[in-house]
Each structure stands twice: as structure tokens, then as C-alpha cells.
Coordinates of C-alpha atoms and ligand atoms in Angstrom, one line a residue:
M1 CA 47.5 162.7 -95.2
R2 CA 44.7 165.2 -94.4
G3 CA 47.1 167.5 -92.5
F4 CA 49.5 167.4 -95.5
Q5 CA 46.7 168.4 -97.9
V6 CA 45.6 171.3 -95.7
S7 CA 49.1 172.7 -95.3
R8 CA 49.9 172.4 -99.0
R9 CA 46.7 174.3 -99.7
R10 CA 47.6 177.0 -97.3
F11 CA 51.0 177.2 -99.0
L12 CA 49.3 177.7 -102.3
G13 CA 47.1 180.5 -101.0
M14 CA 49.9 182.3 -99.2
T15 CA 52.2 182.2 -102.2
A16 CA 49.7 183.4 -104.7
L17 CA 48.4 186.2 -102.5
A18 CA 51.9 187.3 -101.7
M19 CA 52.7 187.5 -105.4
T20 CA 49.6 189.5 -106.1
A21 CA 50.4 192.0 -103.4
T22 CA 53.9 192.6 -104.7
G23 CA 53.0 193.5 -108.3
T24 CA 54.9 196.5 -109.6
A25 CA 54.5 198.7 -112.6
K26 CA 58.0 198.2 -114.0
A27 CA 58.7 195.7 -116.7
D28 CA 58.9 192.3 -115.2
T29 CA 61.7 190.7 -117.3
N30 CA 63.3 187.5 -118.3
H31 CA 60.9 184.9 -116.9
E32 CA 62.1 181.5 -118.1
A33 CA 58.5 180.3 -118.6
V34 CA 55.1 182.0 -118.3
V35 CA 51.8 180.0 -118.3
I36 CA 48.7 182.0 -119.1
G37 CA 45.7 180.6 -117.2
T38 CA 45.4 178.1 -114.3
G39 CA 42.9 175.6 -115.7
Y40 CA 43.7 172.0 -116.6
G41 CA 46.2 172.4 -119.4
A42 CA 47.9 175.3 -117.6
A43 CA 48.2 173.4 -114.3
V44 CA 49.8 170.4 -116.0
A45 CA 52.3 172.7 -117.7
A46 CA 53.2 174.5 -114.5
L47 CA 53.7 171.3 -112.5
R48 CA 55.9 169.6 -115.1
L49 CA 57.9 172.7 -115.7
G50 CA 58.4 173.3 -112.0
Q51 CA 59.5 169.7 -111.5
R52 CA 62.2 170.2 -114.1
G53 CA 63.5 173.2 -112.1
I54 CA 62.2 175.8 -114.5
R55 CA 61.1 179.1 -112.9
T56 CA 57.5 179.5 -114.0
T57 CA 55.0 182.3 -113.5
M58 CA 51.3 181.7 -114.0
L59 CA 49.0 184.6 -114.9
E60 CA 45.4 184.2 -114.0
M61 CA 42.7 186.8 -114.7
G62 CA 40.4 185.4 -111.9
Q63 CA 40.8 185.4 -108.2
L64 CA 42.3 182.9 -105.7
W65 CA 39.3 181.4 -103.9
D66 CA 40.6 180.8 -100.4
E67 CA 39.1 183.6 -98.3
P68 CA 35.7 183.1 -96.6
G69 CA 33.1 185.9 -97.2
P70 CA 31.0 187.5 -94.5
D71 CA 28.9 184.3 -94.3
G72 CA 32.0 182.3 -93.4
K73 CA 32.0 180.5 -96.7
I74 CA 34.4 180.9 -99.7
F75 CA 31.7 180.2 -102.3
C76 CA 28.1 181.4 -102.2
P77 CA 25.1 179.1 -102.1
M78 CA 23.6 178.0 -105.4
L79 CA 20.0 178.9 -104.4
N80 CA 20.9 182.2 -102.8
P81 CA 23.7 183.5 -105.0
D82 CA 25.6 186.8 -104.5
R83 CA 28.4 188.7 -106.2
R84 CA 30.8 185.7 -105.8
A85 CA 28.7 183.7 -108.2
M86 CA 29.5 185.4 -111.5
W87 CA 32.2 187.2 -113.5
F88 CA 31.1 190.8 -113.8
K89 CA 27.4 190.4 -114.4
D90 CA 24.4 192.4 -113.1
R91 CA 22.4 189.2 -112.7
T92 CA 23.2 185.5 -112.3
E93 CA 22.9 183.4 -115.4
A94 CA 22.3 179.8 -114.2
P95 CA 21.6 177.3 -117.0
L96 CA 18.1 176.6 -115.9
E97 CA 16.0 179.7 -116.6
T98 CA 13.0 178.8 -114.5
L99 CA 12.0 176.3 -111.8
L100 CA 8.5 175.0 -111.6
G101 CA 7.7 177.5 -114.3
L102 CA 8.7 180.4 -112.1
P103 CA 11.6 182.7 -113.0
I104 CA 13.1 182.3 -109.5
V105 CA 16.5 180.9 -110.4
N106 CA 18.4 184.0 -111.3
R107 CA 18.7 187.3 -109.4
P108 CA 20.4 190.7 -109.5
I109 CA 24.0 190.7 -108.1
E110 CA 26.8 193.2 -107.8
R111 CA 29.4 193.3 -110.6
Y112 CA 32.5 191.5 -109.3
A113 CA 35.2 189.0 -110.2
G114 CA 33.0 186.0 -109.4
V115 CA 33.7 182.4 -110.2
L116 CA 31.4 181.5 -113.1
D117 CA 31.4 183.3 -116.5
K118 CA 28.9 183.0 -119.4
V119 CA 30.3 184.4 -122.6
H120 CA 27.7 185.3 -125.2
F121 CA 28.4 184.9 -128.9
A122 CA 25.7 185.6 -131.5
E123 CA 24.1 182.1 -131.5
M124 CA 26.0 180.2 -128.8
A125 CA 27.0 180.9 -125.2
V126 CA 29.8 179.3 -123.3
Y127 CA 30.1 178.7 -119.5
L128 CA 33.6 179.0 -118.1
G129 CA 35.3 179.0 -114.7
R130 CA 37.3 182.1 -113.6
G131 CA 39.9 181.9 -110.8
V132 CA 42.8 179.8 -109.7
G133 CA 41.8 176.4 -111.0
G134 CA 39.8 177.6 -114.1
G135 CA 36.9 175.3 -114.9
S136 CA 37.7 172.9 -112.0
L137 CA 36.2 175.5 -109.6
V138 CA 32.7 175.3 -111.1
N139 CA 32.4 172.0 -113.0
G140 CA 30.6 168.9 -112.1
G141 CA 33.8 167.0 -111.4
M142 CA 32.9 164.2 -113.8
A143 CA 36.1 162.6 -114.7
V144 CA 35.5 160.5 -117.9
T145 CA 38.2 158.8 -119.9
P146 CA 36.8 158.9 -123.5
K147 CA 36.1 155.8 -125.5
R148 CA 39.3 154.7 -127.2
E149 CA 37.8 154.2 -130.6
Y150 CA 36.4 157.8 -130.6
F151 CA 39.6 159.3 -129.2
E152 CA 41.5 157.7 -132.1
E153 CA 38.9 159.1 -134.6
V154 CA 39.3 162.6 -133.2
L155 CA 43.1 162.6 -132.6
P156 CA 44.4 160.0 -135.2
D157 CA 48.0 161.2 -135.0
V158 CA 48.2 160.7 -131.2
D159 CA 49.6 157.4 -130.1
A160 CA 46.6 155.8 -128.3
D161 CA 48.6 153.0 -126.7
E162 CA 50.7 155.6 -125.0
M163 CA 47.7 157.7 -124.0
Y164 CA 45.7 154.8 -122.6
G165 CA 48.7 153.0 -121.1
K166 CA 50.4 156.0 -119.6
F167 CA 48.9 159.5 -119.8
F168 CA 45.2 158.8 -119.0
P169 CA 46.2 156.8 -115.8
L170 CA 48.7 159.6 -114.9
A171 CA 46.0 162.3 -115.3
N172 CA 43.4 160.3 -113.3
K173 CA 45.8 159.7 -110.5
T174 CA 47.1 163.3 -110.2
L175 CA 43.6 164.7 -110.5
R176 CA 42.6 162.3 -107.6
V177 CA 39.7 160.7 -109.5
N178 CA 37.6 158.3 -107.4
T179 CA 34.4 156.4 -107.8
I180 CA 31.3 156.2 -105.6
R181 CA 31.1 153.1 -103.4
P182 CA 28.4 150.8 -104.9
A183 CA 26.7 150.2 -101.6
F184 CA 26.4 154.0 -101.0
L185 CA 25.1 154.6 -104.5
E186 CA 22.5 151.8 -104.2
S187 CA 21.2 152.9 -100.7
T188 CA 21.4 156.6 -100.2
S189 CA 18.4 158.8 -100.7
W190 CA 20.7 161.4 -102.3
Y191 CA 21.0 159.3 -105.4
Q192 CA 17.4 158.1 -105.7
Y193 CA 17.1 160.4 -108.7
A194 CA 19.9 158.7 -110.5
R195 CA 18.7 155.1 -109.6
T196 CA 15.2 155.9 -110.9
A197 CA 16.5 157.4 -114.1
R198 CA 18.8 154.3 -114.5
R199 CA 15.8 152.0 -114.1
Q200 CA 13.8 154.0 -116.6
A201 CA 16.7 153.9 -119.1
A202 CA 16.8 150.1 -118.7
N203 CA 13.0 150.0 -119.4
A204 CA 13.8 151.8 -122.7
G205 CA 16.6 149.5 -123.5
F206 CA 19.5 151.8 -122.7
G207 CA 22.6 150.8 -120.6
T208 CA 24.1 153.1 -118.0
Q209 CA 27.5 153.4 -116.4
V210 CA 28.9 154.7 -113.2
I211 CA 31.1 157.8 -113.9
P212 CA 34.1 158.6 -111.7
N213 CA 34.5 162.1 -110.2
V214 CA 37.0 164.3 -108.5
Y215 CA 34.6 164.9 -105.6
D216 CA 35.8 163.0 -102.6
F217 CA 33.1 160.3 -102.1
A218 CA 34.4 159.5 -98.6
H219 CA 33.6 163.2 -97.7
M220 CA 30.2 162.9 -99.4
E221 CA 29.4 159.8 -97.3
G222 CA 30.4 161.9 -94.2
E223 CA 28.0 164.6 -95.4
A224 CA 25.2 162.0 -95.6
R225 CA 26.0 160.7 -92.1
G226 CA 26.1 164.3 -90.8
T227 CA 29.8 164.1 -89.8
K228 CA 31.2 166.3 -92.5
P229 CA 30.2 169.8 -93.7
K230 CA 27.8 169.6 -96.6
S231 CA 28.6 170.8 -100.1
A232 CA 27.5 168.3 -102.8
L233 CA 24.6 167.4 -100.5
A234 CA 23.8 171.1 -100.1
G235 CA 23.3 171.6 -103.8
E236 CA 26.7 173.3 -104.4
V237 CA 28.2 173.0 -107.9
I238 CA 28.3 175.7 -110.5
Y239 CA 29.2 178.6 -108.1
G240 CA 31.9 176.5 -106.4
N241 CA 32.0 173.8 -103.8
N242 CA 33.0 174.8 -100.3
H243 CA 34.0 171.2 -99.4
G244 CA 34.7 167.8 -100.9
K245 CA 35.8 168.7 -104.4
M246 CA 39.4 168.1 -105.4
S247 CA 39.7 171.1 -107.7
L248 CA 43.0 171.9 -109.3
D249 CA 44.1 174.2 -106.5
K250 CA 44.2 171.1 -104.3
T251 CA 45.9 168.8 -106.8
Y252 CA 48.0 169.9 -109.8
L253 CA 48.4 173.5 -108.7
A254 CA 49.3 172.7 -105.1
D255 CA 51.8 170.2 -106.4
A256 CA 53.2 172.8 -108.8
L257 CA 53.7 175.4 -106.1
A258 CA 55.2 172.8 -103.8
T259 CA 58.1 172.5 -106.3
G260 CA 59.2 175.9 -105.2
N261 CA 59.6 177.0 -108.8
V262 CA 56.1 178.1 -109.6
T263 CA 54.3 181.3 -108.7
I264 CA 50.7 182.5 -109.5
K265 CA 49.7 186.1 -110.1
T266 CA 46.0 186.5 -109.7
L267 CA 43.7 189.1 -111.3
H268 CA 46.3 189.5 -114.0
H269 CA 44.6 189.5 -117.5
V270 CA 46.9 189.0 -120.4
K271 CA 45.8 191.4 -123.3
R272 CA 48.6 191.2 -125.8
I273 CA 51.5 189.0 -126.9
Q274 CA 54.4 190.4 -128.9
Q275 CA 57.6 188.9 -130.2
H276 CA 60.5 189.9 -128.0
Q277 CA 64.1 188.9 -128.7
D278 CA 63.9 185.1 -128.7
G279 CA 60.8 185.1 -126.5
Y280 CA 57.7 187.1 -125.8
L281 CA 56.5 190.3 -124.3
L282 CA 53.1 190.3 -122.6
T283 CA 50.9 193.3 -121.8
V284 CA 49.0 192.4 -118.7
E285 CA 46.2 194.3 -116.9
Q286 CA 46.1 193.9 -113.1
R287 CA 42.7 194.8 -111.6
D288 CA 41.0 194.7 -108.3
P289 CA 38.1 192.3 -107.8
F290 CA 35.6 195.1 -108.6
G291 CA 37.3 195.6 -112.0
K292 CA 39.3 198.8 -111.3
L293 CA 42.5 198.9 -113.3
L294 CA 45.5 199.0 -110.9
N295 CA 48.4 198.5 -113.2
T296 CA 49.3 197.7 -116.8
K297 CA 52.4 195.6 -116.8
K298 CA 54.9 194.3 -119.3
I299 CA 56.1 190.8 -118.6
S300 CA 58.7 189.1 -120.8
C301 CA 59.6 185.4 -121.0
R302 CA 61.5 183.0 -123.1
H303 CA 58.9 180.2 -123.3
L304 CA 55.2 181.0 -123.3
F305 CA 52.5 178.4 -122.6
L306 CA 48.9 179.3 -123.5
G307 CA 46.4 177.6 -121.1
A308 CA 43.7 180.2 -121.2
G309 CA 41.1 177.7 -122.5
S310 CA 39.5 177.3 -125.9
L311 CA 38.2 180.9 -125.9
G312 CA 41.0 182.7 -124.1
T313 CA 43.9 181.1 -126.0
T314 CA 42.2 181.5 -129.4
E315 CA 41.4 185.1 -128.7
L316 CA 45.0 185.9 -127.7
L317 CA 46.5 184.3 -130.8
L318 CA 43.9 185.7 -133.2
R319 CA 44.5 189.2 -131.9
A320 CA 48.3 188.7 -132.2
R321 CA 48.1 187.4 -135.7
D322 CA 45.6 190.0 -137.0
N323 CA 47.3 193.0 -135.3
G324 CA 50.7 191.9 -136.8
D325 CA 52.2 191.2 -133.4
L326 CA 52.9 187.5 -134.3
P327 CA 52.6 187.7 -138.1
N328 CA 53.7 184.2 -138.8
L329 CA 50.7 182.5 -137.1
S330 CA 48.8 180.3 -139.5
D331 CA 45.3 180.6 -141.0
E332 CA 44.4 177.6 -138.9
I333 CA 44.1 179.7 -135.7
G334 CA 40.4 180.1 -134.9
R335 CA 39.2 177.1 -136.7
G336 CA 37.7 173.8 -135.7
W337 CA 35.6 174.9 -132.7
G338 CA 32.7 172.9 -131.3
P339 CA 30.5 172.7 -128.2
N340 CA 31.2 168.9 -127.7
G341 CA 27.6 168.3 -128.9
N342 CA 26.2 169.6 -125.5
V343 CA 22.4 169.4 -125.3
M344 CA 20.5 169.6 -122.0
T345 CA 17.0 168.1 -121.7
A346 CA 14.6 167.2 -118.9
R347 CA 11.6 164.8 -118.5
T348 CA 9.0 164.3 -115.9
M349 CA 10.0 162.0 -113.1
I350 CA 9.8 161.8 -109.3
G351 CA 13.4 162.3 -108.2
G352 CA 13.1 163.1 -104.5
F353 CA 13.9 166.3 -102.8
Q354 CA 17.3 165.2 -101.7
Q355 CA 19.7 165.2 -104.8
S356 CA 23.5 165.2 -104.6
G357 CA 25.0 167.9 -106.8
M358 CA 27.6 165.5 -108.3
P359 CA 26.3 163.3 -111.1
V360 CA 27.5 159.6 -110.9
L361 CA 25.6 157.8 -113.6
A362 CA 25.3 158.2 -117.4
I363 CA 23.2 156.7 -120.1
D364 CA 25.6 155.2 -122.6
A365 CA 23.8 155.2 -126.0
W366 CA 26.9 156.1 -128.0
Q367 CA 27.0 152.9 -130.0
D368 CA 23.6 153.2 -131.6
H369 CA 22.6 156.8 -131.1
E370 CA 25.9 158.7 -130.6
V371 CA 24.6 160.0 -127.3
F372 CA 26.3 159.9 -123.9
A373 CA 23.9 161.5 -121.4
E374 CA 24.8 162.3 -117.8
I375 CA 21.9 161.9 -115.3
A376 CA 22.2 165.3 -113.7
P377 CA 20.6 166.5 -110.4
V378 CA 18.1 169.3 -109.9
P379 CA 19.3 170.1 -106.4
A380 CA 16.6 172.6 -105.5
G381 CA 15.8 171.1 -102.1
V382 CA 12.2 170.4 -103.2
E383 CA 10.5 167.8 -105.4
T384 CA 10.6 169.4 -108.9
L385 CA 9.3 166.3 -110.8
A386 CA 12.1 166.7 -113.3
S387 CA 14.9 164.4 -114.4
L388 CA 17.7 166.4 -116.0
Y389 CA 20.3 165.2 -118.5
L390 CA 23.5 166.7 -120.0
A391 CA 23.9 164.9 -123.3
I392 CA 27.2 164.8 -125.1
T393 CA 26.6 164.0 -128.8
K394 CA 28.7 163.4 -131.9
N395 CA 28.2 166.5 -134.0
P396 CA 30.4 167.0 -137.1
E397 CA 29.5 170.7 -137.3
R398 CA 32.3 173.2 -136.5
G399 CA 32.5 176.9 -135.9
T400 CA 35.3 179.5 -136.5
F401 CA 36.5 182.4 -134.4
H402 CA 37.4 185.8 -135.9
Y403 CA 39.1 188.8 -134.4
D404 CA 37.0 191.9 -134.4
R405 CA 39.2 195.0 -134.5
G406 CA 36.2 197.3 -133.5
T407 CA 35.7 195.6 -130.1
D408 CA 39.2 194.1 -129.8
G409 CA 37.4 190.8 -129.1
I410 CA 36.4 187.7 -131.0
T411 CA 33.2 186.6 -132.7
L412 CA 32.1 183.1 -133.2
D413 CA 30.8 182.0 -136.6
W414 CA 28.4 179.3 -135.4
R415 CA 24.7 179.1 -136.2
R416 CA 22.0 177.7 -134.0
E417 CA 20.9 175.2 -136.7
Q418 CA 24.3 173.6 -136.4
M419 CA 23.0 171.9 -133.3
K420 CA 20.4 170.1 -135.3
P421 CA 22.4 166.8 -135.6
S422 CA 22.7 166.8 -131.8
I423 CA 19.0 167.5 -131.1
R424 CA 18.1 164.7 -133.5
A425 CA 20.4 162.3 -131.7
V426 CA 19.1 163.3 -128.3
R427 CA 15.5 162.9 -129.5
G428 CA 16.3 159.3 -130.6
V429 CA 17.1 158.4 -127.0
F430 CA 14.7 160.6 -125.0
D431 CA 11.6 160.1 -127.2
E432 CA 12.1 156.4 -126.4
M433 CA 12.6 157.1 -122.7
N434 CA 9.4 159.0 -122.6
R435 CA 7.4 156.5 -124.6
T436 CA 8.3 153.5 -122.5
N437 CA 8.1 155.3 -119.1
L438 CA 5.0 157.3 -119.9
S439 CA 6.8 160.5 -119.2
T440 CA 7.0 163.8 -121.1
Y441 CA 9.6 166.4 -121.9
R442 CA 9.7 169.3 -119.4
P443 CA 8.9 172.5 -121.3
D444 CA 9.6 174.9 -118.5
L445 CA 13.3 174.7 -117.7
F446 CA 15.2 176.2 -120.6
G447 CA 12.7 179.0 -121.4
I448 CA 9.0 178.5 -121.8
G449 CA 8.2 175.8 -124.4
K450 CA 11.8 174.8 -125.0
V451 CA 12.6 171.2 -124.3
F452 CA 16.2 171.1 -125.5
S453 CA 19.0 173.6 -124.8
D454 CA 20.7 174.3 -128.1
D455 CA 22.3 177.7 -127.3
F456 CA 24.9 177.1 -124.6
T457 CA 27.8 174.7 -123.8
Y458 CA 29.9 173.8 -120.9
H459 CA 32.5 172.1 -123.1
P460 CA 34.1 174.5 -125.5
L461 CA 36.8 172.7 -127.5
G462 CA 39.0 173.8 -130.4
G463 CA 40.3 177.0 -132.0
C464 CA 44.0 175.9 -132.2
L465 CA 43.9 172.3 -133.3
L466 CA 46.7 169.9 -132.6
G467 CA 48.5 169.0 -135.8
R468 CA 47.0 172.0 -137.6
A469 CA 47.5 175.4 -135.8
T470 CA 50.2 173.6 -133.8
D471 CA 52.5 170.7 -134.4
E472 CA 51.8 167.2 -133.0
Y473 CA 52.8 168.4 -129.5
G474 CA 51.2 171.8 -129.2
R475 CA 54.1 173.9 -130.5
V476 CA 52.4 176.8 -132.3
R477 CA 53.4 176.8 -135.9
G478 CA 55.2 179.9 -137.1
H479 CA 56.7 181.1 -133.8
K480 CA 59.3 179.3 -131.6
N481 CA 58.9 178.7 -127.9
L482 CA 55.2 179.2 -128.0
Y483 CA 52.9 176.4 -126.9
V484 CA 49.2 175.7 -126.6
T485 CA 48.3 173.3 -123.7
D486 CA 44.5 173.5 -123.2
G487 CA 41.1 172.5 -124.7
S488 CA 41.7 174.6 -127.8
L489 CA 43.9 171.7 -129.1
I490 CA 40.9 169.3 -129.4
G491 CA 38.7 169.7 -132.5
G492 CA 35.2 170.4 -131.2
S493 CA 34.2 167.0 -129.8
I494 CA 35.7 164.2 -127.6
G495 CA 32.5 162.2 -126.8
A496 CA 32.9 162.6 -123.1
N497 CA 33.3 165.3 -120.5
P498 CA 36.6 166.8 -121.5
F499 CA 38.8 167.6 -118.6
V500 CA 40.5 164.2 -118.2
S501 CA 41.3 164.3 -122.0
I502 CA 42.6 167.9 -121.8
T503 CA 44.8 166.9 -118.8
A504 CA 46.1 163.7 -120.3
L505 CA 46.9 165.3 -123.6
A506 CA 48.7 168.2 -121.8
E507 CA 50.7 165.5 -119.9
R508 CA 51.7 163.9 -123.1
N509 CA 52.7 167.1 -124.8
L510 CA 54.6 168.5 -121.8
S511 CA 56.5 165.2 -121.4
R512 CA 57.9 165.7 -124.9
I513 CA 58.4 169.5 -124.6
T514 CA 60.2 169.4 -121.3
A515 CA 62.5 166.7 -122.6
T516 CA 63.4 168.3 -125.9
D517 CA 62.7 172.1 -125.9
L518 CA 63.7 172.9 -122.3
N519 CA 66.5 170.6 -121.8
H520 CA 68.6 171.9 -118.9
Ligands
FAE601 P1 40.0 176.4 -118.4 O1 39.8 175.4 -117.3 O2 38.8 177.1 -118.9 O3 41.0 177.4 -117.8 C1 41.4 178.6 -118.5 C2 41.8 179.6 -117.4 O4 42.5 180.7 -118.1 C3 40.7 180.2 -116.6 O5 41.0 180.2 -115.3 C4 40.6 181.7 -117.1 O6 40.2 182.6 -116.1 C5 42.0 182.0 -117.5 N1 42.2 183.0 -118.6 C6 41.5 183.0 -119.7 N2 41.9 184.1 -120.5 C7 42.9 184.7 -119.8 C8 43.8 185.8 -120.1 N3 43.7 186.5 -121.2 N4 44.7 186.1 -119.1 C9 44.8 185.4 -117.9 N5 44.0 184.3 -117.7 C10 43.1 184.0 -118.6 O7 40.7 175.7 -119.6 N6 34.3 168.9 -117.8 C11 34.4 167.7 -117.3 O8 35.3 166.9 -117.8 N7 33.5 167.2 -116.4 C12 32.5 167.9 -115.8 O9 31.8 167.5 -115.0 C13 32.4 169.3 -116.3 N8 31.4 170.1 -115.9 C14 31.3 171.4 -116.2 C15 30.4 172.3 -115.6 C16 30.5 173.6 -115.8 C17 29.4 174.5 -115.2 C18 31.5 174.2 -116.7 C19 31.6 175.6 -117.0 C20 32.4 173.3 -117.3 C21 32.3 171.9 -117.1 N9 33.3 171.1 -117.6 C22 33.3 169.7 -117.3 C23 34.2 171.5 -118.6 C24 35.7 171.7 -118.1 O10 35.6 172.5 -116.9 C25 36.5 172.4 -119.2 O11 36.6 171.5 -120.3 C26 37.9 172.7 -118.7 O12 37.9 173.5 -117.5 C27 38.8 173.3 -119.8 O13 40.1 173.3 -119.4 P2 41.2 174.3 -120.0 O14 42.5 173.9 -119.5 O15 41.0 174.2 -121.5

């Protein structure tokens, strides 16, 4: 099994790199299907198209992460980051601003096509993964199937029986979701922080649950025993995991490439989509990892799948609509965006200096407080006396993206005060946690004096909502053979970490689309 995985992975790398190397300037015509992006929605599309025998090309603006750097590692260490960390920044932008009150977390780096991006809008910033695998390269791997009741509230026109009976199980299986062994969770020093927070949650009357992950827990147990190379237990997460994590390049994308019908072109940034005969013509910039423009290509295709994520997909469609390239796109494009109610907070607690980078427990206060809060690590290698939480809240506020002709980019109409319902909900839980456990909020992690993060999200959702900007299966209204397959379909909130939902919804949509629109 292990050998099979390694060889498939190598196959992925070789194919993608070969395709990058052979890029030419002339128009690249008549692709049957093109998928923009290589994140969750895109990876599902590529696999299911490839399995139906449809020649499919994926265009990804980021790099393929399979070559070790000078230190012998593919990804850089979290506490000693270098240019591999971030997407064209002069300085790293880790979510915690300071540690122990000192501004030691972030540091200057060379501008480079690194793996984590932080996109800044006026009053909200969004973290994103860049590279073959999209968000799966940098995320915490938490694989949460949302509560059925809330899923039905958010997506009332999607058949929940079918989702929970068929597509969620399929997504979980193909993503290789697994769960920590209870005996390991209860005994290892690496999860002392989680057990202590769980006990303190119970003191305050809150229940917790174990959350599954795509990090291979058998590998993690090997790390703890000293028989496997350390990754989660070496504090690796947001700048990539060198071992253990089953990111999309090792699951969906490897399977897609193994069909023999899918290729990936890396460092290919799609800039423009135009109507072309009965399909689409893309303008694509190919760059080197330092940002130098190598080539501007025209690529045409019959079927176009947008999997560039909530921000990427919405930007491409807004630009096309407002420039007149795809004039029939609806007014709904750009609407219904939300940050999944993301708020981070931290409180004083002795957590231990050993903390696994992969969260495995969450406080479930959804019923009474509309808060689902992951117990997150502070993997600093020292005792920080902080217990960190990523809270997902139910927040009805929504933002809207607009195309800005001046910058040729998008703006986000979202005001900081729209986070107020989320902060109120989080206070309801953590004021009580502090009261019963005689702890206090930590005022030194999100900027001095700030105890809640209300200005960034890891979970951008919406912009091209299912059933509004698209039909019930992601077919974009107004233009044929054009599909949205990523997190932009989901209206701003899903009540859980989103990638399992994005994957399962894409599976559902692709199963319909491959059967009806691409019938061979
Ligand atoms: P995404 O994965 O963002 O993929 C979009 C891809 O398209 C990227 O590879 C882009 O580089 C590429 N792209 C964009 N524009 C273009 C263009 N114009 N041309 C070519 N390529 C383009 O989209 N979610 C969970 O469920 N559990 C977690 O534990 C979790 N932790 C997270 C931690 C961090 C630090 C971050 C940033 C996110 C986390 N998330 C987590 C969120 C999750 O990764 C995110 O919802 C999904 O990755 C979104 O999937 P999409 O398919 O929408």
C-alpha cells in the first residue's frame, strides 16, 4: 500500500512538471475540459472527468510542492520560515501577531511563489493555500461533516438524504479521513493541551467532540515513538506539512492523474475568460516562481470548471461580466460572501510545551450558543500559557464582491462591525470558560489588547451561490458549459470547517454533470 502511494505521488509530480516545462506561446486549442485551480472542488471535478474518459487540463497559479529545498525539506519550518512560506510577501503574516508579548512570530522573507497567501480587503483578510492542492497544503486537516440540520438550513434545495447517505461518505473516504485512536489521545503528552481544555470546557458545562482529520494518525503515533519523521509533532501546519498529511496531491489529484486523462499546468494564472465558439477562451499568464512573466497563453476549451476558490472564481466571473466578456452573467455573481463566522480567541492555561499541530477536539456549543470551537495548538516548543481556539459561529451577515476596473481586481464590501454577532456568541462561551476556570483572555496574541480576531478568516465561502448565480448543480446561469465547483457555491456559512462540505457538494454536482452534460 505504502509503495503504491509513493509511486502514484511520484507519477503526479513527474506529469505536472513535464507539462509545465513544455508550455508554449501558441494558442493551446480545443481542450475538452479545463479546470481552473487544484483545490477541493477542482480536484473532484478533475477526478470524475478523468474517470469518464474526458481529457482534462488543470491550470494552477501556484507551484507543485514536491522538490526539497536546500535544507532537504519541501516546506519550511513554522518557527523559522523562509520564502517558501508565503505567496509574494516581504514578510511572513502568521495569524498570531506576537508570542509572549514579543513580535517574534513574523520575519522578512524573499518574494516568492510560497504556499500560504493572505489577501487583504479593506476590513477583512483571507488566508488561502497556493499550489497543487490549494487549501489542503496549508490547512489544519480537520475533516468535519456539518450538522445535518444546519446543512439543510444553508442549502435547502440540496437533497440531504443523498448527501448524508452517499456524497459525504464518498468525500470522507476519498479524502482518506481518519480519527485519532482514543488510547493515544488520552495518553500522549502531545495532546495534553487538548485534554486540559476539554476538562475545563466540561467544568463550564460545555460538551466536546473528537474531530476527524486527514493527517495520518498512524504516522503521528510513529512520530511520537520516534520511528517516523516528525511533522505535526514538529509544529508544522500553515506553511505545509513535510510528512503525514494526506493533502489533495496524495488523494484526489493523484487519483485524477492516474486516470491518464488529466494533466496539471503549474504557475499558470488564469486572467481572463471569453466566450469562444461553443466554449471558452482563456488568457493565462505563466510565470516563474519569482514572479517573472514567461509567457501569456491563450487556451480554449469546450467545458470550463471554475475551482479557483471563493475569491478566485468570483473574481474571474465578475471581471468577465463587467468587462463584457461574458455579458449574460447574472447580478448574483459576487453576492452572499461570508467568513464562516471565524473568530479566534485565547485564554490562559498551562498546555505543555509539546503540542501536536493537528487539532483533534472541539467544543460543541452550537445548540445553545451557535459556536463550534476547535481547541487549537500553540506549537511554539515552549510553554506559552495559552489555550487557543478557532471558533466557527452562525453569523447571518454577508458581504459582496465588486470588480474594480482601476486595479483590475476585486473589492469586498464587508465591514468589521459585521463580526459583532460572532464576537457576542464567542463571548457567551468563553466568558463562562474563564469564570469557571479562573482564567482570563490573552490580550497579547492578536495585537496588543485584542482578545478576539475579527479581521481575518480561513474559511471564505460564497460569491457564486448554488441556486442563485448557478443552477442547482453549479452550472453558471447565462452561459453554457460553464461550471462552478468550489467554496464559492456555499453562502457564507456552513457551521463546520468547510472542506468536507465543499468536496461532497462537488461530488454531488459532478455526478449529475458528467452524467448529463458530458455524456459520451
Ligand atoms: P481552494 O482550496 O482555495 O483552491 C483554489 C485553488 O485555485 C488554489 O490552489 C489557488 O492557487 C488556485 N487559483 C486561484 N485563482 C486562480 C487563477 N486565477 N488561476 C489559476 N489558479 C487559481 O478552493 N478547512 C477545513 O475544512 N478544515 C481545516 O482544518 C481548515 N484549516 C485551514 C487552515 C488554513 C491556514 C487555511 C488557509 C484554510 C483552512 N481551511 C480548513 C479552509 C479550507 O482549506 C478551504 O475551505 C478550502 O481549501 C477551499 O476549497 P476550494 O476548492 O474552494
